[in-house]
Amino acid sequence: MRVTVLGSAAGGGFPQWNCACPNCSGIRAGTLRSQARSQAQVVVSPNAGECFLLNASPDLRTQILSRPFLGPAYPPRHTPIAGVLLTSADVDSVAGLLHLREFQPFHIYTTQSVRRIVCEENRIFRVLDRAKPPVVWHDVPLNAWLPLGTVKLSTGELPVRYRLVPLGSTYPDYVSEDLRQSLPPGEAVVGLVLGQGSKQLFYAPAIPGLSEEWKRWAQSSDLCLLDGTFWDENELISAGVGSKTAREIGHIPLSGAGGLLKEFDSAKRVRRVLIHINNTNPILDKQSAEHREVRDAGWEIAYDGMDLDL
Ligand SMILES: [Zn+2]
């Protein structure tokens, strides 16, 4: 399975249009040793001619155009993108669905709650129904292996399976109180496990830290792309750009007690990559002590255009 990082930053990207934090200012001025990043987006290509997007970022159009293998293979209209798997109803996860609205059929796999938020409360997404046949939403149960794939496999190609792992957390603040009350909390934010043959990928760009479930799947996988949003619990407050802690907005930080580095440090066999990196995070600066600490601990830091083979 080919795994391609099309975007590696958290919401807002890097630099963020209205942010003058040291990182964003430094990359604009050309004084920071780093590289610009678009908002988190991953695509997996398990077999020839078919790929699946993991979430649909607000930068999706340019991200698709950046990689020729995602272009149409024949006229007049075609896409190798067979489907999208959604981990939440956050704007960063679903806004890109509007980029896919050009009368193109495909499949969307997510929890029933995320589907209800997107379809019932946000009428603009009904543009996806105009495709012939319309885009198909799949209400996916938690904790169950299901087959993924829509094409007939050639000799030597292996089927793909996937499952949604509940990670706790809350629904986005734009969801109406009425709908929120009717939704089960376990369907708000999920991690994705994709398996093909003996290989396994775990994708969790948001780890709220409210359950331990993610660790089991991370440790049993060959490749993990995990929540690298914040270095410090109080990062937004210290930077003067927010009033909430990392955990209050659904992300365990990398550092400190209960942080990702301490919680998942012993898995030598697992290839561990940090993604969804907020523009305030000091690991973006290649000359920082925090960048060095992460690398010394065996983690990789995702960048736009990163190719990973599984
Ligand atoms: Zn910034």
Short mmCIF file of C-alpha atoms and ligand atoms in Angstrom, two decimals:
data_model
loop_
_atom_site.label_atom_id
_atom_site.label_comp_id
_atom_site.label_asym_id
_atom_site.label_seq_id
_atom_site.Cartn_x
_atom_site.Cartn_y
_atom_site.Cartn_z
CA MET A 1 0.00 0.00 0.00
CA ARG A 2 1.32 3.41 -0.92
CA VAL A 3 0.64 6.12 1.69
CA THR A 4 1.11 9.71 0.53
CA VAL A 5 1.06 12.78 2.76
CA LEU A 6 -0.47 15.59 0.70
CA GLY A 7 -0.76 17.95 3.68
CA SER A 8 0.84 17.79 7.12
CA ALA A 9 -0.25 20.90 9.07
CA ALA A 10 -3.15 21.35 11.45
CA GLY A 11 -6.06 23.68 10.70
CA GLY A 12 -4.89 26.99 9.25
CA GLY A 13 -1.84 25.45 7.59
CA PHE A 14 1.71 26.72 7.92
CA PRO A 15 2.03 29.65 7.71
CA GLN A 16 -1.51 30.52 8.72
CA TRP A 17 -2.90 33.51 6.84
CA ASN A 18 -3.55 35.64 9.93
CA CYS A 19 -0.83 34.36 12.27
CA ALA A 20 2.32 36.22 13.25
CA CYS A 21 3.64 33.70 15.77
CA PRO A 22 7.45 33.17 15.66
CA ASN A 23 7.09 30.13 13.34
CA CYS A 24 4.70 31.78 10.86
CA SER A 25 6.68 35.04 10.85
CA GLY A 26 9.95 33.14 10.46
CA ILE A 27 8.84 31.11 7.46
CA ARG A 28 7.42 34.23 5.76
CA ALA A 29 10.73 36.03 6.31
CA GLY A 30 12.77 33.02 5.16
CA THR A 31 14.69 32.91 8.45
CA LEU A 32 13.19 29.68 9.84
CA ARG A 33 14.72 26.34 8.85
CA SER A 34 11.49 24.61 7.91
CA GLN A 35 9.06 24.26 5.04
CA ALA A 36 5.51 25.49 4.42
CA ARG A 37 2.75 22.96 4.94
CA SER A 38 -0.85 22.66 3.78
CA GLN A 39 -3.62 21.29 5.98
CA ALA A 40 -3.49 17.61 6.92
CA GLN A 41 -4.38 15.26 4.09
CA VAL A 42 -3.37 11.66 3.43
CA VAL A 43 -4.18 9.42 0.46
CA VAL A 44 -3.70 5.66 0.42
CA SER A 45 -3.34 3.63 -2.76
CA PRO A 46 -3.74 -0.03 -1.86
CA ASN A 47 -4.08 -1.33 -5.41
CA ALA A 48 -3.64 -0.06 -8.95
CA GLY A 49 -6.20 2.39 -10.20
CA GLU A 50 -7.94 3.02 -6.90
CA CYS A 51 -7.14 5.25 -3.94
CA PHE A 52 -8.83 6.55 -0.81
CA LEU A 53 -8.56 9.92 0.88
CA LEU A 54 -8.21 10.00 4.66
CA ASN A 55 -10.38 13.05 5.43
CA ALA A 56 -10.98 15.88 2.97
CA SER A 57 -8.91 18.95 3.82
CA PRO A 58 -9.78 22.56 2.96
CA ASP A 59 -6.66 22.51 0.69
CA LEU A 60 -7.78 19.42 -1.21
CA ARG A 61 -8.00 20.86 -4.72
CA THR A 62 -4.38 22.01 -4.82
CA GLN A 63 -3.27 18.87 -3.01
CA ILE A 64 -4.86 16.64 -5.69
CA LEU A 65 -3.32 18.74 -8.45
CA SER A 66 0.11 18.41 -6.82
CA ARG A 67 0.32 14.68 -7.56
CA PRO A 68 -0.22 13.46 -11.15
CA PHE A 69 -1.31 9.96 -10.05
CA LEU A 70 -4.47 11.56 -8.62
CA GLY A 71 -5.49 12.98 -12.00
CA PRO A 72 -8.07 11.48 -14.40
CA ALA A 73 -6.88 8.47 -16.40
CA TYR A 74 -9.27 8.80 -19.33
CA PRO A 75 -11.76 11.31 -20.86
CA PRO A 76 -14.14 12.92 -20.43
CA ARG A 77 -14.33 12.57 -16.64
CA HIS A 78 -12.60 10.13 -14.29
CA THR A 79 -10.85 9.97 -10.94
CA PRO A 80 -8.83 7.25 -9.22
CA ILE A 81 -10.30 8.51 -5.93
CA ALA A 82 -12.84 5.84 -5.05
CA GLY A 83 -13.71 7.10 -1.61
CA VAL A 84 -13.09 9.26 1.44
CA LEU A 85 -12.84 8.03 5.05
CA LEU A 86 -13.72 10.70 7.63
CA THR A 87 -12.37 10.71 11.19
CA SER A 88 -14.61 13.54 12.44
CA ALA A 89 -16.97 16.31 11.37
CA ASP A 90 -14.35 19.01 12.04
CA VAL A 91 -14.10 21.66 9.35
CA ASP A 92 -10.55 20.49 8.62
CA SER A 93 -11.82 16.96 7.97
CA VAL A 94 -14.87 17.67 5.80
CA ALA A 95 -14.49 21.06 4.06
CA GLY A 96 -12.62 19.45 1.15
CA LEU A 97 -15.69 17.42 0.20
CA LEU A 98 -16.87 20.60 -1.52
CA HIS A 99 -13.80 20.44 -3.78
CA LEU A 100 -15.01 17.00 -4.94
CA ARG A 101 -18.43 18.27 -6.01
CA GLU A 102 -17.91 18.25 -9.80
CA PHE A 103 -20.67 15.71 -10.55
CA GLN A 104 -18.33 12.89 -9.55
CA PRO A 105 -19.64 9.70 -7.91
CA PHE A 106 -17.57 8.29 -5.03
CA HIS A 107 -18.05 6.77 -1.56
CA ILE A 108 -17.82 8.34 1.90
CA TYR A 109 -17.19 6.13 4.93
CA THR A 110 -17.72 7.46 8.46
CA THR A 111 -19.84 7.13 11.60
CA GLN A 112 -23.56 7.70 11.37
CA SER A 113 -23.17 10.75 13.63
CA VAL A 114 -20.61 12.45 11.38
CA ARG A 115 -22.79 11.74 8.36
CA ARG A 116 -25.81 13.25 10.10
CA ILE A 117 -23.91 16.41 11.07
CA VAL A 118 -22.61 16.96 7.55
CA CYS A 119 -25.77 16.04 5.68
CA GLU A 120 -28.57 17.16 7.99
CA GLU A 121 -27.20 20.43 9.35
CA ASN A 122 -25.12 21.69 6.45
CA ARG A 123 -27.21 21.85 3.32
CA ILE A 124 -24.33 23.02 1.16
CA PHE A 125 -22.97 19.45 1.11
CA ARG A 126 -26.06 18.36 -0.80
CA VAL A 127 -24.18 19.44 -3.94
CA LEU A 128 -22.65 15.95 -3.68
CA ASP A 129 -26.07 14.48 -4.48
CA ARG A 130 -25.95 15.99 -7.98
CA ALA A 131 -23.48 13.35 -9.18
CA LYS A 132 -24.98 10.55 -11.27
CA PRO A 133 -25.06 8.21 -9.47
CA PRO A 134 -24.96 10.37 -6.31
CA VAL A 135 -22.12 10.19 -3.81
CA VAL A 136 -22.81 7.25 -1.47
CA TRP A 137 -22.53 7.69 2.30
CA HIS A 138 -21.78 4.57 4.36
CA ASP A 139 -22.77 4.55 8.06
CA VAL A 140 -19.88 2.58 9.49
CA PRO A 141 -20.18 0.79 12.86
CA LEU A 142 -17.36 1.22 15.40
CA ASN A 143 -14.88 -1.57 16.09
CA ALA A 144 -15.68 -3.81 13.13
CA TRP A 145 -13.45 -4.93 10.28
CA LEU A 146 -15.06 -4.15 6.92
CA PRO A 147 -13.88 -4.58 3.34
CA LEU A 148 -12.74 -1.46 1.45
CA GLY A 149 -12.44 -1.27 -2.30
CA THR A 150 -14.67 -1.05 -5.31
CA VAL A 151 -12.65 -2.53 -8.17
CA LYS A 152 -12.00 -6.11 -9.18
CA LEU A 153 -8.52 -7.03 -7.98
CA SER A 154 -5.87 -8.23 -10.41
CA THR A 155 -3.68 -11.24 -9.75
CA GLY A 156 -1.36 -10.57 -6.85
CA GLU A 157 -3.40 -7.69 -5.45
CA LEU A 158 -4.70 -8.04 -1.91
CA PRO A 159 -8.04 -6.85 -0.55
CA VAL A 160 -8.07 -4.01 1.98
CA ARG A 161 -9.96 -3.97 5.27
CA TYR A 162 -10.64 -1.06 7.57
CA ARG A 163 -12.13 -0.28 10.94
CA LEU A 164 -13.09 2.80 12.94
CA VAL A 165 -11.65 3.06 16.46
CA PRO A 166 -13.51 5.41 18.87
CA LEU A 167 -11.14 7.92 20.50
CA GLY A 168 -13.54 9.83 22.74
CA SER A 169 -13.79 13.63 22.50
CA THR A 170 -16.66 15.89 21.62
CA TYR A 171 -18.49 17.06 18.53
CA PRO A 172 -17.46 20.32 16.82
CA ASP A 173 -18.84 23.47 18.41
CA TYR A 174 -20.77 24.37 15.24
CA VAL A 175 -23.14 21.41 15.76
CA SER A 176 -26.58 22.43 17.08
CA GLU A 177 -27.42 21.56 20.66
CA ASP A 178 -30.46 19.56 19.53
CA LEU A 179 -28.47 17.29 17.26
CA ARG A 180 -25.55 17.03 19.67
CA GLN A 181 -27.86 15.71 22.42
CA SER A 182 -29.03 12.91 20.16
CA LEU A 183 -25.57 11.68 19.09
CA PRO A 184 -23.58 8.98 20.93
CA PRO A 185 -20.28 10.45 22.23
CA GLY A 186 -18.20 7.55 20.85
CA GLU A 187 -18.81 8.58 17.26
CA ALA A 188 -17.34 12.11 17.46
CA VAL A 189 -13.68 11.35 16.69
CA VAL A 190 -12.30 8.06 15.41
CA GLY A 191 -8.97 6.64 14.36
CA LEU A 192 -8.69 4.65 11.13
CA VAL A 193 -7.05 1.24 10.89
CA LEU A 194 -6.34 -0.04 7.39
CA GLY A 195 -5.05 -3.53 6.82
CA GLN A 196 -3.79 -5.28 3.71
CA GLY A 197 -2.33 -8.78 4.00
CA SER A 198 -0.09 -8.73 7.08
CA LYS A 199 0.45 -4.94 6.94
CA GLN A 200 -1.42 -2.40 9.00
CA LEU A 201 -1.70 1.40 9.05
CA PHE A 202 -3.14 3.45 11.91
CA TYR A 203 -4.20 7.05 11.24
CA ALA A 204 -5.21 9.31 14.12
CA PRO A 205 -4.61 13.04 13.45
CA ALA A 206 -6.52 13.88 16.64
CA ILE A 207 -5.91 11.91 19.84
CA PRO A 208 -8.03 13.44 22.62
CA GLY A 209 -6.45 11.19 25.26
CA LEU A 210 -9.78 10.29 26.85
CA SER A 211 -9.36 6.57 26.21
CA GLU A 212 -6.44 4.20 25.80
CA GLU A 213 -7.90 2.43 22.79
CA TRP A 214 -5.60 4.19 20.32
CA LYS A 215 -2.47 2.68 21.90
CA ARG A 216 -3.45 -0.90 21.17
CA TRP A 217 -3.95 -0.14 17.49
CA ALA A 218 -0.87 2.04 17.25
CA GLN A 219 1.32 -0.66 18.80
CA SER A 220 -0.04 -3.44 16.60
CA SER A 221 0.49 -1.46 13.37
CA ASP A 222 3.49 -1.25 11.06
CA LEU A 223 3.00 2.44 10.31
CA CYS A 224 1.30 5.10 12.43
CA LEU A 225 0.49 8.68 11.50
CA LEU A 226 -0.42 10.30 14.79
CA ASP A 227 -1.47 13.58 16.36
CA GLY A 228 1.48 16.01 16.29
CA THR A 229 -0.65 19.11 16.78
CA PHE A 230 0.93 20.65 19.87
CA TRP A 231 4.22 20.35 21.69
CA ASP A 232 2.95 21.80 24.94
CA GLU A 233 -0.37 21.64 26.78
CA ASN A 234 -0.46 25.46 27.05
CA GLU A 235 1.04 26.23 23.66
CA LEU A 236 -1.80 28.40 22.33
CA ILE A 237 -2.04 30.35 25.59
CA SER A 238 1.74 30.96 25.75
CA ALA A 239 1.79 32.09 22.13
CA GLY A 240 -1.03 34.53 22.85
CA VAL A 241 -3.21 33.08 20.09
CA GLY A 242 -5.81 31.17 22.11
CA SER A 243 -7.30 30.61 25.54
CA LYS A 244 -7.71 26.84 25.58
CA THR A 245 -5.28 24.05 26.42
CA ALA A 246 -4.33 21.34 23.93
CA ARG A 247 -6.50 18.76 25.66
CA GLU A 248 -9.45 21.15 25.81
CA ILE A 249 -9.50 21.18 22.02
CA GLY A 250 -9.06 17.44 21.64
CA HIS A 251 -5.31 16.87 21.34
CA ILE A 252 -2.86 15.36 23.80
CA PRO A 253 0.40 17.33 23.53
CA LEU A 254 3.69 15.71 22.52
CA SER A 255 5.59 16.66 25.69
CA GLY A 256 4.97 16.19 29.39
CA ALA A 257 3.29 13.54 31.51
CA GLY A 258 0.60 11.77 29.52
CA GLY A 259 1.97 13.33 26.30
CA LEU A 260 2.36 11.32 23.12
CA LEU A 261 6.14 10.87 23.39
CA LYS A 262 5.89 9.28 26.84
CA GLU A 263 2.72 7.34 26.09
CA PHE A 264 4.07 5.67 22.96
CA ASP A 265 7.83 5.43 23.27
CA SER A 266 8.64 1.75 23.35
CA ALA A 267 7.34 0.60 19.99
CA LYS A 268 10.61 0.22 18.08
CA ARG A 269 9.09 -1.93 15.37
CA VAL A 270 6.43 0.63 14.47
CA ARG A 271 7.25 3.42 12.04
CA ARG A 272 5.92 6.51 13.82
CA VAL A 273 5.14 9.74 11.98
CA LEU A 274 3.74 12.96 13.45
CA ILE A 275 1.10 14.73 11.36
CA HIS A 276 -1.48 17.52 11.82
CA ILE A 277 1.23 19.83 13.18
CA ASN A 278 0.01 23.22 14.36
CA ASN A 279 1.92 26.26 13.12
CA THR A 280 2.83 27.19 16.72
CA ASN A 281 4.58 23.85 17.34
CA PRO A 282 8.36 24.30 17.87
CA ILE A 283 9.13 20.95 16.19
CA LEU A 284 8.55 22.73 12.86
CA ASP A 285 11.86 24.56 13.44
CA LYS A 286 14.63 22.14 12.42
CA GLN A 287 17.06 23.96 14.71
CA SER A 288 14.91 23.71 17.84
CA ALA A 289 15.61 21.47 20.84
CA GLU A 290 12.06 20.13 20.51
CA HIS A 291 12.68 19.04 16.90
CA ARG A 292 15.83 17.24 18.03
CA GLU A 293 14.03 15.57 20.94
CA VAL A 294 11.30 14.19 18.69
CA ARG A 295 13.80 12.87 16.15
CA ASP A 296 16.02 11.35 18.86
CA ALA A 297 12.96 9.53 20.20
CA GLY A 298 12.58 7.84 16.82
CA TRP A 299 9.68 9.85 15.42
CA GLU A 300 9.47 11.26 11.92
CA ILE A 301 7.84 14.59 11.18
CA ALA A 302 5.47 14.55 8.21
CA TYR A 303 5.90 17.04 5.38
CA ASP A 304 3.85 17.72 2.27
CA GLY A 305 4.83 15.26 -0.45
CA MET A 306 6.10 12.57 1.94
CA ASP A 307 5.73 9.07 0.46
CA LEU A 308 5.49 6.08 2.78
CA ASP A 309 5.38 2.46 1.68
CA LEU A 310 3.59 -0.11 3.72
ZN ZN B 1 1.52 30.82 13.50
#
